CSV table of C-alpha atoms in Angstrom, one decimal:
chain,number,residue,atom,x,y,z
A,1,UNK,CA,35.4,-4.0,24.5
A,2,UNK,CA,33.3,-7.1,23.7
A,3,UNK,CA,30.4,-5.8,25.7
A,4,UNK,CA,30.5,-2.5,23.8
A,5,UNK,CA,30.6,-4.3,20.4
A,6,UNK,CA,27.6,-6.5,21.4
A,7,UNK,CA,25.6,-3.4,22.6
A,8,UNK,CA,26.3,-1.6,19.3
A,9,UNK,CA,25.3,-4.7,17.4
A,10,UNK,CA,22.1,-5.2,19.4
A,11,UNK,CA,21.2,-1.5,18.9
A,12,UNK,CA,21.8,-1.8,15.2
A,13,UNK,CA,19.7,-4.9,14.9
A,14,UNK,CA,16.9,-3.2,16.9
A,15,UNK,CA,17.0,-0.2,14.6
A,16,UNK,CA,17.0,-2.4,11.5
A,17,UNK,CA,14.0,-4.5,12.8
A,18,UNK,CA,12.1,-1.4,13.8
A,19,UNK,CA,12.7,0.2,10.4
A,20,UNK,CA,11.6,-3.0,8.6
A,21,UNK,CA,8.4,-3.2,10.7
A,22,UNK,CA,7.7,0.5,10.2
A,23,UNK,CA,8.3,0.2,6.4
A,24,UNK,CA,6.0,-2.8,6.2
A,25,UNK,CA,3.2,-1.0,8.1
A,26,UNK,CA,3.5,2.1,5.9
A,27,UNK,CA,3.5,0.0,2.7
A,28,UNK,CA,0.1,-1.5,3.8
A,29,UNK,CA,-1.5,1.8,3.0
A,30,UNK,CA,-1.1,1.6,-0.8
A,31,UNK,CA,-4.3,3.1,-2.3
A,32,UNK,CA,-5.7,0.8,-5.0
A,33,UNK,CA,-9.0,1.1,-6.9
A,34,UNK,CA,-11.0,-1.2,-9.2
A,35,UNK,CA,-13.1,-0.2,-12.2
A,36,UNK,CA,-15.2,-3.0,-13.6
A,37,UNK,CA,-18.2,-4.3,-15.6
A,38,UNK,CA,-20.1,-7.5,-14.5
A,39,UNK,CA,-22.9,-9.5,-16.1
A,40,UNK,CA,-24.6,-12.3,-14.2
A,41,UNK,CA,-27.6,-14.6,-13.7
A,42,UNK,CA,-29.0,-16.6,-10.9
A,43,UNK,CA,-31.4,-19.5,-10.4
A,44,UNK,CA,-30.5,-20.9,-7.0
A,45,UNK,CA,-26.9,-20.9,-8.2
A,46,UNK,CA,-25.5,-17.4,-8.8
A,47,UNK,CA,-22.9,-16.8,-11.5
A,48,UNK,CA,-21.4,-13.5,-12.8
A,49,UNK,CA,-18.4,-12.7,-14.9
A,50,UNK,CA,-16.7,-9.5,-16.0
A,51,UNK,CA,-13.5,-7.6,-16.5
A,52,UNK,CA,-11.9,-4.5,-15.0
A,53,UNK,CA,-8.7,-2.6,-14.2
A,54,UNK,CA,-6.9,-2.3,-10.9
A,55,UNK,CA,-4.9,0.9,-10.5
A,56,UNK,CA,-2.7,1.9,-7.5
A,57,UNK,CA,-1.4,5.3,-6.4
A,58,UNK,CA,2.2,4.1,-7.1
A,59,UNK,CA,1.4,4.1,-10.8
A,60,UNK,CA,1.0,0.4,-11.2
A,61,UNK,CA,-2.1,-1.0,-13.0
A,62,UNK,CA,-3.3,-4.3,-14.4
A,63,UNK,CA,-6.3,-5.8,-16.3
A,64,UNK,CA,-8.3,-8.3,-14.4
A,65,UNK,CA,-11.0,-10.9,-14.9
A,66,UNK,CA,-13.7,-11.0,-12.3
A,67,UNK,CA,-16.1,-13.9,-11.4
A,68,UNK,CA,-18.6,-14.2,-8.7
A,69,UNK,CA,-20.1,-17.6,-7.8
A,70,UNK,CA,-22.3,-18.8,-5.0
A,71,UNK,CA,-25.5,-20.4,-4.0
A,72,UNK,CA,-28.6,-19.5,-2.1
A,73,UNK,CA,-32.2,-18.6,-2.7
A,74,UNK,CA,-31.8,-16.3,-5.7
A,75,UNK,CA,-33.4,-15.7,-9.1
A,76,UNK,CA,-32.6,-13.0,-11.7
A,77,UNK,CA,-30.4,-11.6,-14.4
A,78,UNK,CA,-28.4,-8.3,-14.2
A,79,UNK,CA,-25.4,-6.4,-15.4
A,80,UNK,CA,-23.3,-3.6,-13.9
A,81,UNK,CA,-21.4,-1.1,-16.0
A,82,UNK,CA,-18.8,1.3,-14.6
A,83,UNK,CA,-18.7,-0.3,-11.2
A,84,UNK,CA,-16.0,0.9,-8.7
A,85,UNK,CA,-14.1,-0.7,-5.9
A,86,UNK,CA,-11.6,0.5,-3.3
A,87,UNK,CA,-9.1,-1.9,-1.5
A,88,UNK,CA,-7.8,-1.5,2.0
A,89,UNK,CA,-4.7,-2.9,3.7
A,90,UNK,CA,-2.8,-3.4,0.4
A,91,UNK,CA,1.0,-3.8,0.5
A,92,UNK,CA,1.5,-4.3,-3.3
A,93,UNK,CA,-0.8,-4.6,-6.3
A,94,UNK,CA,-0.7,-8.4,-6.2
A,95,UNK,CA,-2.4,-8.4,-2.8
A,96,UNK,CA,-5.7,-7.6,-4.6
A,97,UNK,CA,-5.8,-10.9,-6.5
A,98,UNK,CA,-7.7,-13.9,-5.1
A,99,UNK,CA,-11.1,-14.8,-3.8
A,100,UNK,CA,-13.0,-12.6,-1.4
A,101,UNK,CA,-15.9,-13.8,0.8
A,102,UNK,CA,-19.2,-12.5,-0.4
A,103,UNK,CA,-22.6,-12.3,1.2
A,104,UNK,CA,-25.5,-10.6,-0.7
A,105,UNK,CA,-29.1,-9.7,-0.2
A,106,UNK,CA,-30.7,-8.0,-3.2
A,107,UNK,CA,-34.0,-6.9,-4.7
A,108,UNK,CA,-34.1,-4.8,-7.8
A,109,UNK,CA,-36.0,-4.4,-11.1
A,110,UNK,CA,-34.9,-2.6,-14.2
A,111,UNK,CA,-32.5,0.0,-12.7
A,112,UNK,CA,-30.6,-1.5,-9.7
A,113,UNK,CA,-27.6,-0.7,-7.6
A,114,UNK,CA,-25.2,-2.6,-5.3
A,115,UNK,CA,-22.9,-1.8,-2.5
A,116,UNK,CA,-20.9,-4.6,-0.8
A,117,UNK,CA,-17.9,-5.0,1.5
A,118,UNK,CA,-15.9,-8.1,0.7
A,119,UNK,CA,-12.9,-9.6,2.6
A,120,UNK,CA,-9.9,-11.8,1.8
A,121,UNK,CA,-7.6,-12.2,4.8
A,122,UNK,CA,-6.6,-8.7,5.9
A,123,UNK,CA,-7.5,-7.1,2.5
A,124,UNK,CA,-11.0,-5.7,2.1
A,125,UNK,CA,-12.8,-4.5,-1.0
A,126,UNK,CA,-15.7,-2.1,-1.0
A,127,UNK,CA,-17.8,-2.3,-4.2
A,128,UNK,CA,-20.3,0.1,-5.6
A,129,UNK,CA,-22.1,0.0,-8.9
A,130,UNK,CA,-25.4,0.5,-10.8
A,131,UNK,CA,-26.9,-1.2,-13.7
A,132,UNK,CA,-30.0,-2.9,-15.1
A,133,UNK,CA,-31.7,-6.2,-14.4
A,134,UNK,CA,-34.1,-8.1,-12.2
A,135,UNK,CA,-32.8,-9.9,-9.1
A,136,UNK,CA,-34.3,-11.2,-5.9
A,137,UNK,CA,-32.8,-13.3,-3.2
A,138,UNK,CA,-30.0,-14.0,-0.7
A,139,UNK,CA,-26.8,-15.7,-1.6
A,140,UNK,CA,-23.3,-16.4,-0.3
A,141,UNK,CA,-20.2,-17.2,-2.3
A,142,UNK,CA,-16.9,-15.8,-3.6
A,143,UNK,CA,-15.8,-12.9,-5.7
A,144,UNK,CA,-12.6,-13.7,-7.5
A,145,UNK,CA,-10.1,-11.3,-9.1
A,146,UNK,CA,-7.5,-12.8,-11.5
A,147,UNK,CA,-4.8,-11.0,-13.4
A,148,UNK,CA,-5.2,-11.1,-17.2
A,149,UNK,CA,-2.1,-9.1,-18.3
A,150,UNK,CA,1.2,-7.8,-17.2
A,151,UNK,CA,1.5,-5.2,-14.5
A,152,UNK,CA,2.0,-1.8,-16.1
A,153,UNK,CA,3.9,1.1,-14.6
């Protein structure tokens, strides 16, 4: 009888663990997007600030502040309006917050565009946008997303 009880208990624990792992893996596929505007300048040191909104397929959204800082051989001034981003490997909306590693090589005058892939641990962010400005150079740094308001459902 004890052996049967232990077998049932072990099977129950295995099923619970498998269900938990499976639920965790499935929840990592939460589709979240970023819409943003960004204005920046660079003269060796690169600095840009902006704002945006993160929205996820589960109906949650939040306003965010964006900043990009770094250094390298750069010079210029630019702004991006109506930029977009798409996150991967997100479990919940808070996973998008933090600083992403950023590398950049750019050259543009008057009308310019950007496409970048940034990473923060297992979460990645693909950015795309167009705007105006003049920029030339290579830089590395961080792209930070901070929450500025409550999460809305």
